[in-house]
Structures are given as C-alpha cells and as structure tokens.
Short mmCIF file of C-alpha atoms and ligand atoms in Angstrom, two decimals:
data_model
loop_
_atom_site.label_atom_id
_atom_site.label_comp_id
_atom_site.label_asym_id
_atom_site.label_seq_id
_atom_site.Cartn_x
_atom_site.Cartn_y
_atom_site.Cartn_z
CA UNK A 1 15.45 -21.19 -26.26
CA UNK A 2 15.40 -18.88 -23.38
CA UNK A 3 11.89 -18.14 -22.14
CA UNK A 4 10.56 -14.28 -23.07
CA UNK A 5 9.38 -11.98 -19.94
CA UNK A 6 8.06 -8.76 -20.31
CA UNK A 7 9.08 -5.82 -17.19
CA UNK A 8 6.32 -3.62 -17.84
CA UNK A 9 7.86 -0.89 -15.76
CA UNK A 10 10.97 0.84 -14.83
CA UNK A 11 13.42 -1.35 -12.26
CA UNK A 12 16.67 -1.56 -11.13
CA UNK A 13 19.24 -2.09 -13.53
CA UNK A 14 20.12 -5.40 -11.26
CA UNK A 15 16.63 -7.21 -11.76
CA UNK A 16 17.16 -6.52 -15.57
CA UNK A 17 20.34 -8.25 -15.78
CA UNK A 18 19.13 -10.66 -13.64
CA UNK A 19 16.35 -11.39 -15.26
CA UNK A 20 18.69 -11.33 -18.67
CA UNK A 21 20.55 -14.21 -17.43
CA UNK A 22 17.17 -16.40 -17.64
CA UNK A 23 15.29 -14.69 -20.33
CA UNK A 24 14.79 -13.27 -23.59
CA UNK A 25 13.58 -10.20 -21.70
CA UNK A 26 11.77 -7.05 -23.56
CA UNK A 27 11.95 -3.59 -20.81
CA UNK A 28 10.25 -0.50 -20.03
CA UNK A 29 13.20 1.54 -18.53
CA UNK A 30 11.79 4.77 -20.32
CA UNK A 31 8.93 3.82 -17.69
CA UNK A 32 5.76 4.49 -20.42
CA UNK A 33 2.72 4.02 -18.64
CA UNK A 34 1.26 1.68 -21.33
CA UNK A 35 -2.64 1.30 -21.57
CA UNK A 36 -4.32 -1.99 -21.58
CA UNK A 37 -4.09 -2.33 -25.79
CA UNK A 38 -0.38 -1.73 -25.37
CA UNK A 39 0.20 -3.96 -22.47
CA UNK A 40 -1.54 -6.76 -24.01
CA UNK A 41 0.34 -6.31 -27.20
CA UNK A 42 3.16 -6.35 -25.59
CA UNK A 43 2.83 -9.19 -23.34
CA UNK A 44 1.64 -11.56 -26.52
CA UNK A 45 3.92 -13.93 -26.68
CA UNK A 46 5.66 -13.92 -23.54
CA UNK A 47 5.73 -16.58 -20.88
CA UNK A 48 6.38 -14.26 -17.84
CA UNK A 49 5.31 -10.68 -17.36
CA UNK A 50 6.98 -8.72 -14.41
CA UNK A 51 4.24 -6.15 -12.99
CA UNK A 52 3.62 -3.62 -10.51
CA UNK A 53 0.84 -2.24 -8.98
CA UNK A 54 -0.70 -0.37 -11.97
CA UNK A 55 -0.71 -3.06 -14.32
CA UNK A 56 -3.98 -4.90 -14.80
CA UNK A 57 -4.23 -8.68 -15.36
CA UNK A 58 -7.44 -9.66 -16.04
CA UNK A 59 -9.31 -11.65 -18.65
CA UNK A 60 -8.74 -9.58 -21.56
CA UNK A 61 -4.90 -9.63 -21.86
CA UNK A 62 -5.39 -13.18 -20.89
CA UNK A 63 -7.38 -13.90 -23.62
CA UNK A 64 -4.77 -12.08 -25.87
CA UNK A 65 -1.72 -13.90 -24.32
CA UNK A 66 -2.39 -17.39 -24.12
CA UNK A 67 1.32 -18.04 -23.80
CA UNK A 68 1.63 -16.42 -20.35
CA UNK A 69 2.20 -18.92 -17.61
CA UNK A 70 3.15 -16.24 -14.89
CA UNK A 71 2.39 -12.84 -13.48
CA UNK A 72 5.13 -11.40 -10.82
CA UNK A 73 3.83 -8.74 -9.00
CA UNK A 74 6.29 -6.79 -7.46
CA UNK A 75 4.15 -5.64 -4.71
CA UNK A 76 2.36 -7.48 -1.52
CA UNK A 77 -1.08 -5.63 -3.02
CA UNK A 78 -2.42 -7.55 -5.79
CA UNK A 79 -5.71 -6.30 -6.27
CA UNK A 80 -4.75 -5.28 -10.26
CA UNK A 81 -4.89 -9.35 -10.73
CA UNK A 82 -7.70 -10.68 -11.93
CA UNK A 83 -6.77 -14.16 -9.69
CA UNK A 84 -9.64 -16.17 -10.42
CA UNK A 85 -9.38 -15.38 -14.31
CA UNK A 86 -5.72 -16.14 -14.20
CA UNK A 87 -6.00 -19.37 -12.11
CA UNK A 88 -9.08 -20.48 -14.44
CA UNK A 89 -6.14 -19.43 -17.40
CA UNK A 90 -3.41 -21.64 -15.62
CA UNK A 91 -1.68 -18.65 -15.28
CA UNK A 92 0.48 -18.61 -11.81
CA UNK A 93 0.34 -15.04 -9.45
CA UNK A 94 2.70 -13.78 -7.46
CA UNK A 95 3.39 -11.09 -4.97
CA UNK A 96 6.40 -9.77 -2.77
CA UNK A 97 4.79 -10.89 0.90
CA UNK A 98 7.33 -10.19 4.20
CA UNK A 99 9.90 -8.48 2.58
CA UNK A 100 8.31 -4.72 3.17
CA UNK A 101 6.53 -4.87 6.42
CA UNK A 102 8.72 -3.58 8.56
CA UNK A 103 9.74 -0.85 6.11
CA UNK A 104 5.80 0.11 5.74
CA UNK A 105 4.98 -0.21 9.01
CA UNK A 106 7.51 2.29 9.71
CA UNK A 107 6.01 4.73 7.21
CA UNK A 108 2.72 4.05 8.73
CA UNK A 109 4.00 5.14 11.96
CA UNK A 110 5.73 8.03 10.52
CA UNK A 111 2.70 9.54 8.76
CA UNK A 112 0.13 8.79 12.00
CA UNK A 113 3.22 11.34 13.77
CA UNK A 114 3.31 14.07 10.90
CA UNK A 115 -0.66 13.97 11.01
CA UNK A 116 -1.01 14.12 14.55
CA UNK A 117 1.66 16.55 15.06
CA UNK A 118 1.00 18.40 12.21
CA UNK A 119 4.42 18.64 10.53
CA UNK A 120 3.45 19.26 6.89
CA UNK A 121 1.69 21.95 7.50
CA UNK A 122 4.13 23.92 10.19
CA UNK A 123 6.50 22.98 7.58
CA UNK A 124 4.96 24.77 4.74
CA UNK A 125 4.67 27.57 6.79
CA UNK A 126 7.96 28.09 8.01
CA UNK A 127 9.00 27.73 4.09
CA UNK A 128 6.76 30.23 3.13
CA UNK A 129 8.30 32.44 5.30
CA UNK A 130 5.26 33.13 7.83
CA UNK A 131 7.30 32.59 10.91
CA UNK A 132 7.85 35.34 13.22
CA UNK A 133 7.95 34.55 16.47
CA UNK A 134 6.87 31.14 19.02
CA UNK A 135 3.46 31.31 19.96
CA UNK A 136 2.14 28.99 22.95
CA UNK A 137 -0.45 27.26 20.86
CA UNK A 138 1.23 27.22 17.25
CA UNK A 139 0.69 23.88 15.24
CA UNK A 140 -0.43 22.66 18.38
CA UNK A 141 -1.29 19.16 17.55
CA UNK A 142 -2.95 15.86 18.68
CA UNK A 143 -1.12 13.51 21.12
CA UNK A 144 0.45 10.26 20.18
CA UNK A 145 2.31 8.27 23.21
CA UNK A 146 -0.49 7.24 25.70
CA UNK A 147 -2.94 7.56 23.05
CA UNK A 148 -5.85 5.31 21.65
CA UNK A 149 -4.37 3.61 17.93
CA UNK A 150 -7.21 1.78 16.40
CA UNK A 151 -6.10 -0.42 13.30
CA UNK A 152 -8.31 -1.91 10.82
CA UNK A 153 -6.71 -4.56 9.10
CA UNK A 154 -4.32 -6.78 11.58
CA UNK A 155 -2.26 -8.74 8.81
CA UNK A 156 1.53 -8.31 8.95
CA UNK A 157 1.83 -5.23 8.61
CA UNK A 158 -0.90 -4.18 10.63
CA UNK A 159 0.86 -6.10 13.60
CA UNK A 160 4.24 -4.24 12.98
CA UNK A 161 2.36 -0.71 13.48
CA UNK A 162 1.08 -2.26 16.82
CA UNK A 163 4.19 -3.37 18.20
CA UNK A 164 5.93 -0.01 17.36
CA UNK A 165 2.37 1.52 18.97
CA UNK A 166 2.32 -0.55 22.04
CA UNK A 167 6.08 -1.50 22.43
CA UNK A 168 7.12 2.32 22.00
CA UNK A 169 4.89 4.89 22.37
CA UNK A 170 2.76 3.01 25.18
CA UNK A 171 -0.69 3.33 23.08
CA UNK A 172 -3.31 1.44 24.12
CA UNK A 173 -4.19 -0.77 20.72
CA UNK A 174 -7.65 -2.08 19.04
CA UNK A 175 -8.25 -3.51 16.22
CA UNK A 176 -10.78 -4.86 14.10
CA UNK A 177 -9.90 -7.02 11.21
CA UNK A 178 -12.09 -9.97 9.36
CA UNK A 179 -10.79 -12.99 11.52
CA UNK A 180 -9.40 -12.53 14.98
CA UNK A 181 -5.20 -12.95 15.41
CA UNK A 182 -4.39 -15.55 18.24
CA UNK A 183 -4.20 -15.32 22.05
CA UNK A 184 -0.27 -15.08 21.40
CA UNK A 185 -0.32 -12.68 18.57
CA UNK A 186 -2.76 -10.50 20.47
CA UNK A 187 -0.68 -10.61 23.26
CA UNK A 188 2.78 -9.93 20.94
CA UNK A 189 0.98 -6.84 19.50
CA UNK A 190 -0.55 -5.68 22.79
CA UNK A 191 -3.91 -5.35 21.10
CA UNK A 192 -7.68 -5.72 21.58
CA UNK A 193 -9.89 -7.05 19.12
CA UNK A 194 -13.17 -4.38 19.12
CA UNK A 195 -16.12 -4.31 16.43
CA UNK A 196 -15.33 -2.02 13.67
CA UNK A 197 -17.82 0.47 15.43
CA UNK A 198 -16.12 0.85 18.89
CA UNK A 199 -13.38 1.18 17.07
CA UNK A 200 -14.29 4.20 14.87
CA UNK A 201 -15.52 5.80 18.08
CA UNK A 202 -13.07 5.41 20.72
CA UNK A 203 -9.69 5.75 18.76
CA UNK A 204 -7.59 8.77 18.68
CA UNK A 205 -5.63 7.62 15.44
CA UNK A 206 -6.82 5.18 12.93
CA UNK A 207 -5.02 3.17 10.92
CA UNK A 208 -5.80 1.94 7.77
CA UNK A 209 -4.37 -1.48 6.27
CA UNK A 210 -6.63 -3.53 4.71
CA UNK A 211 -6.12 -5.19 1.35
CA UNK A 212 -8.24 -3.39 -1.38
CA UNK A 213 -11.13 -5.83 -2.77
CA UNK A 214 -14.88 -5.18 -3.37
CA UNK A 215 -15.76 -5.83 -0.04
CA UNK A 216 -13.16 -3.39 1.68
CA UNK A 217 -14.29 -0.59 -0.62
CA UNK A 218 -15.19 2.52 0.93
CA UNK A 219 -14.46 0.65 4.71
CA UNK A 220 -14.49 4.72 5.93
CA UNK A 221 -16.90 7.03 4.28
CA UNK A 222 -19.36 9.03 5.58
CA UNK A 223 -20.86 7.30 7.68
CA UNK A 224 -17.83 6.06 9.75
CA UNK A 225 -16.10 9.14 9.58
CA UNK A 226 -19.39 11.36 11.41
CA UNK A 227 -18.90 7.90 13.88
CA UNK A 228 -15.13 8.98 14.51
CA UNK A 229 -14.12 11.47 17.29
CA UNK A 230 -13.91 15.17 16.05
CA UNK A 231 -9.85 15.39 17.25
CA UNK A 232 -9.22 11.70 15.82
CA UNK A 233 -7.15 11.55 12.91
CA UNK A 234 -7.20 8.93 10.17
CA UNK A 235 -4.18 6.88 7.94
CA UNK A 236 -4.48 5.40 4.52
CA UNK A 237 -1.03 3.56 4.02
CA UNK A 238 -3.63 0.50 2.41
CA UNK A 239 -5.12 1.31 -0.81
CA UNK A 240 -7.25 4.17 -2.72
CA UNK A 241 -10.89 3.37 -2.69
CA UNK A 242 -10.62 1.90 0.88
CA UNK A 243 -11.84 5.62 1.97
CA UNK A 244 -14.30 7.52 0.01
CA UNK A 245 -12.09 10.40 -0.41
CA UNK A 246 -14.73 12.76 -1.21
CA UNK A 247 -16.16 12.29 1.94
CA UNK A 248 -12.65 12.72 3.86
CA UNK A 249 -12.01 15.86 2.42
CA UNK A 250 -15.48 17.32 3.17
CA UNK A 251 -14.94 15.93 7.15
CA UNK A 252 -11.50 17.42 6.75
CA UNK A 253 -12.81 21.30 5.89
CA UNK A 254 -16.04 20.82 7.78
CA UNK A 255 -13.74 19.93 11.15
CA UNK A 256 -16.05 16.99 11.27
CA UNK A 257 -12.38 15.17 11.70
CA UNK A 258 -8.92 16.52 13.06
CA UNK A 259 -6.52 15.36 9.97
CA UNK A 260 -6.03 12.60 7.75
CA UNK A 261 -2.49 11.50 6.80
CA UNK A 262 -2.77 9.76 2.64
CA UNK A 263 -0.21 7.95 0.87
CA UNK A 264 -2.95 6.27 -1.41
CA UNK A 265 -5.84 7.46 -3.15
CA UNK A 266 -8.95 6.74 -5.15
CA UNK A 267 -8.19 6.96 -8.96
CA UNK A 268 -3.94 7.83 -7.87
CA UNK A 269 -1.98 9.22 -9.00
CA UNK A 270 -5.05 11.57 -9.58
CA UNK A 271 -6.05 12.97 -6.31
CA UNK A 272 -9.07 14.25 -5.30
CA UNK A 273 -8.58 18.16 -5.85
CA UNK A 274 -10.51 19.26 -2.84
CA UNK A 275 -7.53 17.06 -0.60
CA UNK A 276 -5.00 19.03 -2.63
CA UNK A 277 -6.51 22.22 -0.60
CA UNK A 278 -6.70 21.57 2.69
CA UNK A 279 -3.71 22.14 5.36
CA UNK A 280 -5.10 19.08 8.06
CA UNK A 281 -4.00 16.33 5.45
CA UNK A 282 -0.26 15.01 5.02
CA UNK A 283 -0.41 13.95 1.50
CA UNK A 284 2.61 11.02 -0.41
CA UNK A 285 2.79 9.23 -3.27
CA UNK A 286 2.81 5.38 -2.15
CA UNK A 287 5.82 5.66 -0.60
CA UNK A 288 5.51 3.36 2.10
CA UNK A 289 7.76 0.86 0.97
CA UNK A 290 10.37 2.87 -0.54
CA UNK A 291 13.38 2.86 0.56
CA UNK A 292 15.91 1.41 -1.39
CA UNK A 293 16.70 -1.90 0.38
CA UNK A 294 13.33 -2.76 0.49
CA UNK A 295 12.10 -1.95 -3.35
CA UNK A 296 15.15 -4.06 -4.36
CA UNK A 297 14.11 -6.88 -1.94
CA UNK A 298 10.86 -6.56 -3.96
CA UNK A 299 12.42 -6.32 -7.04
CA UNK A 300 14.70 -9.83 -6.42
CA UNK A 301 11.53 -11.59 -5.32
CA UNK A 302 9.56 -11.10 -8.29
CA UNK A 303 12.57 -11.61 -10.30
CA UNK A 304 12.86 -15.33 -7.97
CA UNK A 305 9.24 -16.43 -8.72
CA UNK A 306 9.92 -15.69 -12.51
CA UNK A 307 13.02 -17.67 -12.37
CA UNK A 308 11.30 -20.31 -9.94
CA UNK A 309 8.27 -21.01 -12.33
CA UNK A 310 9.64 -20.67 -15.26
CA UNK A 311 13.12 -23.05 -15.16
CA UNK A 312 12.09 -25.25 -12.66
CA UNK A 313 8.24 -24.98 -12.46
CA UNK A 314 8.16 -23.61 -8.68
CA UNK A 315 7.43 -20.65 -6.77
CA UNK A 316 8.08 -18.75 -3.88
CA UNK A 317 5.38 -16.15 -2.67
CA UNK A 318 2.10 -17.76 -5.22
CA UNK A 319 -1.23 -16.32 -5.26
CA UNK A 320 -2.83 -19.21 -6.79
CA UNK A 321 -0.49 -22.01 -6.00
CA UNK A 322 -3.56 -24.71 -7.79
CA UNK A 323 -2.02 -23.87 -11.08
CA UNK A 324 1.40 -25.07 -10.11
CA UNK A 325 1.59 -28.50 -11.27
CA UNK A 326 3.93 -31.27 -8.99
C1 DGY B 1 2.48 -2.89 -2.20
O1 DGY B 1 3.45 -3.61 -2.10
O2 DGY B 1 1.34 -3.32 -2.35
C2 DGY B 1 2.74 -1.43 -2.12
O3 DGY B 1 1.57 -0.69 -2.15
C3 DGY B 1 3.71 -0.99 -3.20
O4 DGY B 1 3.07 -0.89 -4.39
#
C-alpha cells in the first residue's frame, strides 16, 4: 500500500501529481489555513506531511500522529519545527537549502534599492496623482553604490547580497554573524567581519538575514536602532520577530532612522498597524523567493525528500539526519 502524505497547503499542480505517483496523498488546493486541531487531525495517520512556513510541528501534533516519519518543509526557514521534539519522535525534517539564494538575495538587493531610493513612496505619489512638476530635491533618497552595506547574518544568502554589494555596486561590506566565514569566503564576498556594534553604527544599509530562533529574537530593537545612523536604512528579508517592529516604526516616524524596507513581520501576515502608516517603509509579503522557477525548485525538493525517506529511507536536504537509520 502506497504510503499517505498530507500537503497542508496550496502547490503546484506538478508536486501534486508528483507526489500522487508515490502516495496516497490528501491536498489543500482550496489553501484553508487550518489551525493546529485541524492540522493534527488531519495529519493522523499519515507517514509524510508536506509543510510550509506557517505550519507548526511541534510536540502536540506529534503526540497525535505517531505514524509520521517525515516533515518536508518547503522552505530553507524552519523555525515552525519543533526539531528536537521531532528528532526525540524519530520523525525526519527537512528544508529546501540552495535552491533560493540567489533568487532571495536578489530580492534583498532589490528592496535595500527601493528603500534607499525611495521608490514606493514616489510611486504612490505619482499614482495618486500629486505630480506636477520636477523639483531638485523630490524623493531625494539615500545613496547605494560606494556605500557602507552592513549584513547580519553571513550564511548563503547573506554571501549572495555581498557579492552583488561588493562585485556591483562597489560597497564597502561588514558583517557580523555568530561564527566568522573563511579567509577565502571573506575574500569571495569582499567583506569584513565587525562586532554587531560597529556594525549598527557605521553602516549606511543594513541587512537583515539571520535565521529566526530564540536567541536571534529582537537582534534590532530599540536599543540598536538609537545605535544606527539617523540616514541608515534597515532590511528584514529574514524573519518577523528578528526586529521588534514596534520599535521600527516609532524610529521610522520619530526620524530616529531614514527607512526600513520589510518583507517579514512579527505576528505576519498581521502587520504592525503603525508600519501600515508611514511613507519611509517599503512593505511585501515574503516574497523573496517567489518567482516561479524558484518556488517550484522548492516545491520538487520537498516533494524529493518525501519520496527519498519514504521509498527508500533517504534524504536529501535533513534537518535531523540522527533519525535516518543506515
Ligand atoms: C524560506 O524559504 O524560509 C522563505 O522565507 C519562504 O518561506
């Protein structure tokens, strides 16, 4: 009998079928959000659940699935696993490493240049109908070539914003991140490794990338962002909660900070209604990795570890590869 796999959310019609030529597979195409209760009942009984970002795993549908032997995250982010409580289940985590850095590092870029030159807003403006003339300082913005980037979080991604930075805008790079990179990846990103501090006070952009966990929570609140340069602006393509959004939208109106560009938020897709009011913030709904080749790159490699674990007992991208047994 073919193993059963739930796709708690809506994908492309190719993963289903896909996945159909494995599995007994039970869909979401109507794309409910489910809450926990519903999730759990209707992962009981299946031996692979496909996931994205929103879905929690933790010990409670654990508990109530004791059939599950995988979770397939289709994202690189994976902080709605519970890993610990799913290795200490025997349960097998996976993610979708590699194939979207390039494709987020490009959005990462792209929102640091709307922020800095300030293309939402002169945007909105022109839509509105409010332009009348060119004026010398209109939407005058903050530089970007020659400029400081400061980047906290140097994993893969991270490193693919500092090559475009370095490579092709000629920005000077720092970075702070928990371990250092190598003498030959500093030197292939053209980046300095600073303390978080000199960081937060010398850079004209900074770039947010680190993975979401109790320990990166609230990495800028209001204490780093009164430590960053009144004209510096700041990018969240990482996770809500790493910045105390509150806080950012208060240095936003007070002019305590130049602009913030957001494509993730604290509590999303709820955002913070006093960021829904202010013109110096660029605001998207975790796009980063969406285009289309890249979401079905993500798609095919959560689909792969499914198939992987569950037919021949391997995996491709694993979280917890302890559980896998040789
Ligand atoms: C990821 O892959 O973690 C992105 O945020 C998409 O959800």
């Amino acid at each position: 009998m073919k193993p059963k796999v739930l796709v708690a959310r809506a994908v492309f019609p190719e993963t289903l079928e896909l996945l159909r030529a494995h599995f007994h597979v039970v869909s979401n195409q109507d794309d409910h959000i489910w809450t926990p209760e519903e999730l759990r009942s209707r992962a009981a009984g299946m031996q692979g659940v496909f996931t994205t970002g929103s879905e929690r795993i933790d010990a409670a549908i654990l508990d109530a699935c004791p059939e599950l032997r995988i979770c397939a995250n289709m994202a690189v982010g994976f902080n709605n696993f519970d890993v610990p409580a799913m290795t200490a289940k025997g349960v097998l985590a996976t993610n979708t490493p590699d194939v979207l850095t390039e494709t987020t590092a490009d959005f990462g870029f792209a929102l640091m240049m709307a922020t800095a030159r300030r293309m939402a807003e002169s945007e909105h403006f022109l839509r509105a109908g409010h332009w009348d003339r060119w004026r010398f300082d209109m939407f005058a913005g903050t530089e970007v070539h020659g400029s400081t980037l400061g980047i906290i979080g140097m994993g893969r991604i991270g490193q693919g914003i500092a090559k475009r930075a370095a490579h092709g805008f000629g920005m000077r790079v720092i970075y702070h991140n928990r371990s250092r990179l190598s003498a030959d990846l500093e030197s292939a990103c053209k980046a300095t490794y600073v303390s978080k501090e000199e960081l937060l006070s010398t850079a004209d952009h900074v770039m947010l990338v680190v993975p979401y966990s109790a320990e990166s929570h609230h990495t800028i609140g209001a204490k780093e962002l009164g430590s960053m340069k009144p004209s510096a602006t700041l990018v969240n393509i990482a996770r809500g909660g790493i910045v105390d959004d509150a806080a950012l939208a208060q240095a936003l109106a007070s002019g305590q900070l130049a602009a913030a560009g957001l494509d993730v938020f604290e509590g999303e897709p709820k955002v913070h209604p006093s960021l829904l009011k202010l013109k110096n913030v660029v605001l998207t709904p975790h796009i980063a990795s969406a285009t289309i080749k890249t979401r079905m790159a993500m798609a095919q490699l959560a689909a792969d570890n499914l198939i992987a674990y569950l037919t021949q007992g391997k995996a491709i991208t694993p979280l917890n590869p302890q559980v896998i047994k040789s």
